[in-house]
Short mmCIF file of C-alpha atoms in Angstrom, two decimals:
data_model
loop_
_atom_site.label_atom_id
_atom_site.label_comp_id
_atom_site.label_asym_id
_atom_site.label_seq_id
_atom_site.Cartn_x
_atom_site.Cartn_y
_atom_site.Cartn_z
CA UNK A 19 -5.68 58.56 37.56
CA UNK A 20 -5.11 57.23 34.07
CA UNK A 21 -2.61 54.72 35.42
CA UNK A 22 -5.10 53.65 38.11
CA UNK A 23 -7.78 53.02 35.47
CA UNK A 24 -5.33 51.01 33.38
CA UNK A 25 -4.57 48.78 36.35
CA UNK A 26 -8.27 48.38 37.00
CA UNK A 27 -9.21 47.59 33.38
CA UNK A 28 -6.46 45.06 32.76
CA UNK A 29 -7.80 42.36 35.12
CA UNK A 30 -11.36 42.95 33.90
CA UNK A 31 -10.29 42.53 30.25
CA UNK A 32 -8.33 39.44 31.22
CA UNK A 33 -11.37 37.89 32.91
CA UNK A 34 -13.57 38.66 29.92
CA UNK A 35 -11.01 37.13 27.55
CA UNK A 36 -10.71 33.95 29.67
CA UNK A 37 -14.49 33.60 29.86
CA UNK A 38 -14.87 34.03 26.11
CA UNK A 39 -12.13 31.53 25.29
CA UNK A 40 -13.58 29.00 27.74
CA UNK A 41 -16.99 29.38 26.13
CA UNK A 42 -15.44 28.87 22.69
CA UNK A 43 -13.67 25.74 23.91
CA UNK A 44 -16.87 24.47 25.47
CA UNK A 45 -18.68 25.03 22.17
CA UNK A 46 -15.99 23.06 20.32
CA UNK A 47 -16.13 20.22 22.83
CA UNK A 48 -19.90 19.91 22.85
CA UNK A 49 -20.36 19.86 19.08
CA UNK A 50 -20.49 16.06 18.68
CA UNK A 51 -22.95 15.19 15.95
CA UNK A 52 -24.74 11.95 15.11
CA UNK A 53 -22.43 11.71 12.08
CA UNK A 54 -19.39 11.69 14.40
CA UNK A 55 -20.84 8.83 16.43
CA UNK A 56 -21.81 6.89 13.30
CA UNK A 57 -18.37 7.42 11.81
CA UNK A 58 -16.78 5.61 14.76
CA UNK A 59 -19.22 2.68 14.40
CA UNK A 60 -18.81 2.58 10.62
CA UNK A 61 -15.01 2.45 10.84
CA UNK A 62 -15.14 -0.19 13.60
CA UNK A 63 -17.36 -2.43 11.43
CA UNK A 64 -15.03 -1.99 8.46
CA UNK A 65 -11.98 -2.85 10.58
CA UNK A 66 -13.71 -5.96 11.95
CA UNK A 67 -14.68 -7.12 8.46
CA UNK A 68 -11.17 -6.58 7.14
CA UNK A 69 -9.60 -8.42 10.07
CA UNK A 70 -12.01 -11.37 9.71
CA UNK A 71 -11.42 -11.50 5.93
CA UNK A 72 -7.63 -11.40 6.31
CA UNK A 73 -7.63 -14.19 8.92
CA UNK A 74 -9.72 -16.36 6.58
CA UNK A 75 -7.57 -15.67 3.49
CA UNK A 76 -4.31 -16.17 5.42
CA UNK A 77 -5.56 -19.53 6.64
CA UNK A 78 -6.49 -20.48 3.09
CA UNK A 79 -3.00 -19.44 1.96
CA UNK A 80 -1.48 -21.71 4.61
CA UNK A 81 -3.60 -24.60 3.35
CA UNK A 82 -2.40 -24.00 -0.22
CA UNK A 83 1.20 -23.74 1.04
CA UNK A 84 0.79 -27.09 2.82
CA UNK A 85 -0.54 -28.58 -0.43
CA UNK A 86 2.52 -27.24 -2.29
CA UNK A 87 4.78 -28.72 0.38
CA UNK A 88 2.98 -32.06 0.14
CA UNK A 89 3.50 -32.08 -3.62
CA UNK A 90 7.16 -31.24 -3.16
CA UNK A 91 7.55 -34.10 -0.68
CA UNK A 92 5.83 -36.49 -3.10
CA UNK A 93 8.04 -35.32 -5.98
CA UNK A 94 11.15 -36.00 -3.87
CA UNK A 95 10.05 -39.39 -2.54
CA UNK A 96 8.27 -40.77 -5.64
CA UNK A 97 10.04 -41.61 -8.86
CA UNK A 98 6.73 -42.36 -10.56
CA UNK A 99 3.80 -39.96 -11.08
CA UNK A 100 6.13 -37.03 -11.76
CA UNK A 101 4.01 -35.75 -14.63
CA UNK A 102 0.80 -36.05 -12.64
CA UNK A 103 2.35 -34.24 -9.68
CA UNK A 104 3.45 -31.37 -11.92
CA UNK A 105 -0.11 -31.07 -13.23
CA UNK A 106 -1.31 -30.80 -9.65
CA UNK A 107 1.27 -28.09 -9.09
CA UNK A 108 -0.15 -26.10 -12.03
CA UNK A 109 -3.70 -26.57 -10.72
CA UNK A 110 -2.62 -25.26 -7.32
CA UNK A 111 -1.09 -22.16 -8.93
CA UNK A 112 -4.35 -21.59 -10.79
CA UNK A 113 -6.35 -22.05 -7.59
CA UNK A 114 -4.93 -18.83 -6.15
CA UNK A 115 -5.91 -16.95 -9.32
CA UNK A 116 -9.43 -18.42 -9.15
CA UNK A 117 -10.03 -17.27 -5.59
CA UNK A 118 -12.94 -14.93 -4.92
CA UNK A 119 -12.62 -11.41 -3.55
CA UNK A 120 -15.06 -9.42 -1.42
CA UNK A 121 -16.40 -7.92 -4.64
CA UNK A 122 -16.40 -10.96 -6.94
CA UNK A 123 -18.13 -13.24 -4.43
CA UNK A 124 -21.36 -11.47 -5.32
CA UNK A 125 -21.33 -13.83 -8.27
CA UNK A 126 -22.09 -17.22 -6.68
CA UNK A 127 -20.34 -19.05 -9.56
CA UNK A 128 -16.98 -17.58 -8.52
CA UNK A 129 -17.15 -19.05 -5.00
CA UNK A 130 -18.61 -22.36 -6.18
CA UNK A 131 -15.93 -22.76 -8.84
CA UNK A 132 -13.18 -22.05 -6.31
CA UNK A 133 -14.68 -24.41 -3.72
CA UNK A 134 -15.03 -27.21 -6.25
CA UNK A 135 -11.43 -26.81 -7.50
CA UNK A 136 -10.09 -26.61 -3.93
CA UNK A 137 -12.09 -29.60 -2.65
CA UNK A 138 -11.05 -31.71 -5.65
CA UNK A 139 -7.37 -30.95 -5.13
CA UNK A 140 -7.54 -31.57 -1.38
CA UNK A 141 -9.23 -34.94 -1.89
CA UNK A 142 -6.91 -36.10 -4.67
CA UNK A 143 -3.68 -35.00 -2.96
CA UNK A 144 -4.60 -36.58 0.37
CA UNK A 145 -5.65 -39.82 -1.36
CA UNK A 146 -2.41 -39.89 -3.35
CA UNK A 147 -0.26 -39.29 -0.26
CA UNK A 148 -2.09 -41.91 1.82
CA UNK A 149 -1.79 -44.48 -0.96
CA UNK A 150 2.02 -44.33 -0.83
CA UNK A 151 3.69 -47.18 1.06
CA UNK A 152 6.02 -44.70 2.79
CA UNK A 153 3.05 -42.79 4.26
CA UNK A 154 2.91 -45.17 7.23
CA UNK A 155 6.37 -44.11 8.43
CA UNK A 156 6.95 -40.71 6.76
CA UNK A 157 5.97 -38.25 9.52
CA UNK A 158 6.40 -35.26 7.17
CA UNK A 159 3.77 -36.61 4.78
CA UNK A 160 1.48 -37.41 7.70
CA UNK A 161 1.80 -33.92 9.19
CA UNK A 162 1.19 -32.19 5.86
CA UNK A 163 -1.92 -34.28 5.24
CA UNK A 164 -3.20 -33.43 8.74
CA UNK A 165 -2.48 -29.72 8.21
CA UNK A 166 -4.39 -29.70 4.91
CA UNK A 167 -7.35 -31.65 6.29
CA UNK A 168 -7.67 -29.48 9.43
CA UNK A 169 -7.34 -26.23 7.45
CA UNK A 170 -10.00 -27.44 5.04
CA UNK A 171 -12.36 -28.09 7.94
CA UNK A 172 -11.79 -24.55 9.29
CA UNK A 173 -13.08 -22.89 6.11
CA UNK A 174 -16.76 -23.10 7.13
CA UNK A 175 -16.05 -21.61 10.58
CA UNK A 176 -14.12 -18.65 9.18
CA UNK A 177 -16.84 -17.96 6.62
CA UNK A 178 -19.51 -18.07 9.29
CA UNK A 179 -17.58 -15.60 11.46
CA UNK A 180 -17.16 -13.28 8.48
CA UNK A 181 -20.88 -13.53 7.64
CA UNK A 182 -21.88 -12.57 11.20
CA UNK A 183 -19.84 -9.36 11.00
CA UNK A 184 -21.11 -8.57 7.49
CA UNK A 185 -24.75 -9.05 8.53
CA UNK A 186 -24.27 -6.55 11.38
CA UNK A 187 -22.52 -4.14 9.01
CA UNK A 188 -25.30 -4.42 6.41
CA UNK A 189 -27.98 -3.84 9.07
CA UNK A 190 -26.03 -0.80 10.28
CA UNK A 191 -25.99 0.59 6.73
CA UNK A 192 -29.74 0.03 6.30
CA UNK A 193 -30.45 2.08 9.41
CA UNK A 194 -27.91 4.86 8.86
CA UNK A 195 -27.09 5.34 5.16
CA UNK A 196 -28.63 8.87 4.99
CA UNK A 197 -26.28 10.06 7.74
CA UNK A 198 -23.26 8.20 6.40
CA UNK A 199 -23.26 10.19 3.16
CA UNK A 200 -21.74 13.00 5.23
CA UNK A 201 -18.61 10.98 6.03
CA UNK A 202 -17.87 9.09 2.84
CA UNK A 203 -18.51 9.01 -0.86
CA UNK A 204 -21.90 7.28 -1.20
CA UNK A 205 -20.53 4.93 -3.88
CA UNK A 206 -18.17 3.29 -1.38
CA UNK A 207 -20.86 2.68 1.24
CA UNK A 208 -22.33 -0.53 -0.06
CA UNK A 209 -23.61 -3.71 1.51
CA UNK A 210 -21.20 -6.65 1.46
CA UNK A 211 -21.91 -10.11 0.10
CA UNK A 212 -22.43 -13.07 2.42
CA UNK A 213 -21.10 -16.59 1.94
CA UNK A 214 -24.43 -17.78 3.32
CA UNK A 215 -26.26 -16.13 0.41
CA UNK A 216 -23.85 -17.72 -2.06
CA UNK A 217 -24.47 -21.16 -0.56
CA UNK A 218 -28.24 -20.64 -0.67
CA UNK A 219 -28.36 -19.79 -4.37
#
């Protein structure tokens, strides 16, 4: 009799255990809070901003590299102006140090100073290269000048794309900051600066 009861109780206990574990799993699967949903959106916005920023900075780096290459070509092909070309080289090195960051661009002077220094160098280097008699047949000089000019024209487009993402991110923060404190240290959840605001000041 005891053995019979054991055989009878075992399947019942097994069923109860399966039902309980399924219920526990269901509870775990259904607990999806607003904070979880916001976390996904928050991280997606941050990734988009970082990607847009990196594309813009990498393009700016390529422009500066083309300017260095142009200077090198001018140093090789021109016996005169060596001192002036070396000064340009120093200014180019300083340009990288002057460049704004996502944090420093909150100060409009930082962006304006960089833009002025960059635009001045672009104009002077292109003018110098095009004034050389060998420019008409030196395809390397011509290509470098084209690369610099085209990259310089792309700056506004990249900044506009970055601003669009930042505006969406800032609006997202305005609507959801109280919930976002659950997923990150409040100090790190801050609005980002826009190039458009810098230009307007």
